[in-house]
């Protein structure tokens, strides 16, 4: 049997040859009759690992660069800091817990289920304390939601700054949660008519208190204890965290300790000195809870260059909206002169990540890559300049402007802005 | 009604007692004005872990029992053996890769993406060899599918045997895959008119060759390189595995090496001496590829006893069908005299796990728990006795009979059969 080199010509077939050029070893071997496929290799000559090797497994050693990373200069210490999901290296929509970003205000605490307590008090008929085991006795729901830090892309307000999708857009993850609707526990304690807001705090030293209007609490907020099938990870709030679909991650209180029913909001440190949007005139907008429609091309990107020459390639990325489902994503390769509708991997789900693909025949020329998300409310992701017109340059949070990657002829990409 | 108990020797797990003890503690503490909520605890008095603690994280230490387990006596060695997903401890539908079951025929091999090759040959216009990088250039799809070993529940043919859902039904996992439709590569090489079957082999020593009819290959088979967002794990076929939706896991060739287009099936060892169903008369059925509709209650179950007394509780489990979507799941607490329709966590997806819940007010009496799945074809999951009438007692594979858990008044559960 002979393995023939792919003939030039037909578009799809042509690329194997060009790929060969880009990956010399493989290409040369393939042209000559590639020993990696024609000869018996070491891994086919003996036994591999048995089923007792890893009772709980980790990624293979060759994927050791697909990890959470932080940005040293971003915050003073790593305790009250944040790290970033390696979205440039992921595909699909689910984020594995192991590399899903973390944000702590006083670090990830270590708490046993047996020691867990949740208090519901304030303007209620009957104040109650629940153990973990108590919570497991209430009817559960399961939903996939994205969790995005309000500061995601925050470093980009002043201009293109961080060179990688992991750093510009990696304060996000997307998991399948199992938990109890908060409305169920509120019914259990009986909210008094004057109770219009909740104040929620965590068990950690920071407590990270936030105010949540009753309408949202009664809508889709969950007390979650499972993510992607298993118990929450320590760094994501084990054993119980709040899930506040579509709203900024800071409100998704981890290690949730108490929920106080109140007549009004507390205006705590976490919702006044932080998590407000300072405008051009120096005043600040508060209660900007919802994460508006946003998207980013994850590959190619600075950490995920094009490894081959001209020919067929896949452009892929993520889109999401805190107001509902993504209905459409447009992609441009020329900085916005022409837009093409991307292919959604599956129909957009409300408040969850949507994966998009654009299958492109690359001519090898430079590209200015951008993606633009549309959600079910008709909202269209704005440019960064459109955002600045409204918000000025003093904001940190809620930057959902269109991202630009400048892809060079050699396949490398760079974070830039165009105007 | 007679209850056929687990044979002596398969004893209940030791941790049941400790679970019961923990319950008492929590209950007592709550009754008395609980210092765990009224007093400041150690975890609120200092810093927790910073964001550099785990670039790639693992479950918290307290979840160390939620791991893959094997059954020593099941096979001669752990290299050609299988382990089981801890489904009794999971919720939702996604299976984390870290505890998703493994089955190897010569062990999990260690292979770099750079060394990966896939050959398509046989009755094709142009035989081609693809590198990993080549594959990344083809249009991708993303789908959630279950993968069930044909032998899942196989040890139960002769009667209730293994005392835990992990062991009776844990040869299954459910992941979001990203890959290339096999039909795309078949179009690339050009299948000749006489090519009606595929023979597929892996890079491992066993090669685990299987024959696949062309209709299935052109339908929904994927060459997958991502699962739940990240690269496949080593034990699940890194860097590329075949995904054969709804069909027995043995056909989901890991580390896939070659695909030969042929006029007929090979009738290899893996599809003659194994993965056929021996009937009562000693003859064997072959080509029983599809995994029929099946379900199991994951909690309560022998490894997940009811940790509390009478009152509200959640019964939950999983249902799936290789023929399409799950449309309904019934649950009985009295061994089948009365059935109640369970609540599906979300609408059933074709060839993917569906989570069901039954919210019950438990009177504290013994229960004979069963679940019964219905799929979109109208098929209803049979009883084990109904299966045996057709298949006899010589089968190993494709046991999708209804599982019974005998739940005692103390909340402990046991694997039994009733008739």
Coordinates of N, CA, C and O in Angstrom, one line a residue, chain B residues 9-22 65 69 88 163 167 302-305 412-413:
Chain B
X9 N -21.1 -11.5 50.6 CA -19.8 -11.2 50.1 C -19.7 -9.7 49.6 O -18.9 -9.0 50.0
X10 N -20.7 -9.4 48.7 CA -20.8 -8.0 48.3 C -21.4 -7.2 49.4 O -22.6 -7.0 49.5
X11 N -20.5 -6.7 50.3 CA -21.0 -6.1 51.5 C -21.2 -4.6 51.3 O -20.5 -4.0 50.5
X12 N -22.0 -4.0 52.2 CA -22.2 -2.6 52.1 C -20.9 -1.8 52.5 O -20.1 -2.3 53.1
X13 N -20.9 -0.6 52.0 CA -19.7 0.2 52.2 C -19.6 0.8 53.6 O -20.6 1.2 54.2
X14 N -18.4 0.9 54.1 CA -18.2 1.3 55.5 C -18.7 2.8 55.8 O -19.1 3.1 56.9
X15 N -18.6 3.6 54.8 CA -18.8 5.1 55.1 C -20.3 5.4 55.4 O -20.6 6.5 55.8
X16 N -21.1 4.4 55.2 CA -22.5 4.7 55.5 C -22.7 5.1 57.0 O -23.4 6.1 57.3
X17 N -22.0 4.5 57.9 CA -22.2 4.7 59.3 C -21.7 6.2 59.6 O -22.4 6.9 60.3
X18 N -20.6 6.5 59.1 CA -20.1 7.9 59.4 C -21.0 8.9 58.8 O -21.2 10.0 59.4
X19 N -21.7 8.7 57.7 CA -22.6 9.6 57.1 C -23.8 9.8 58.1 O -24.2 10.9 58.4
X20 N -24.2 8.7 58.7 CA -25.3 8.8 59.6 C -24.9 9.6 60.9 O -25.6 10.5 61.3
X21 N -23.7 9.4 61.3 CA -23.2 10.2 62.5 C -23.1 11.7 62.2 O -23.6 12.5 63.0
X22 N -22.6 12.0 61.0 CA -22.5 13.4 60.7 C -23.9 14.1 60.7 O -24.1 15.2 61.2
X65 N -13.6 11.0 48.0 CA -14.2 9.7 47.8 C -15.0 9.8 46.4 O -15.5 8.7 46.0
X69 N -13.5 4.1 40.4 CA -13.1 2.9 41.2 C -13.3 1.7 40.2 O -14.1 1.7 39.3
X88 N -23.1 8.0 41.6 CA -23.9 8.2 42.9 C -23.6 9.5 43.6 O -24.5 10.0 44.3
X163 N -23.0 -3.6 44.8 CA -23.8 -2.8 45.7 C -23.5 -1.3 45.6 O -22.9 -0.7 46.5
X167 N -21.0 1.0 40.5 CA -20.6 -0.3 39.9 C -21.6 -0.9 39.0 O -21.3 -1.6 38.1
X302 N -27.0 2.5 47.2 CA -26.2 2.0 48.2 C -25.0 2.9 48.7 O -24.7 2.9 49.9
X303 N -24.4 3.6 47.8 CA -23.3 4.5 48.1 C -23.8 5.9 48.5 O -23.0 6.7 48.9
X304 N -25.1 6.1 48.4 CA -25.7 7.4 48.7 C -27.0 7.3 49.5 O -28.1 7.5 49.0
X305 N -26.8 6.8 50.8 CA -28.0 6.5 51.6 C -28.7 7.8 51.9 O -28.2 8.9 51.7
X412 N -30.5 3.4 54.5 CA -29.5 2.6 53.7 C -30.2 1.9 52.5 O -31.4 1.5 52.7
X413 N -29.5 1.7 51.4 CA -30.0 1.1 50.3 C -29.2 -0.1 49.8 O -28.0 -0.2 50.1

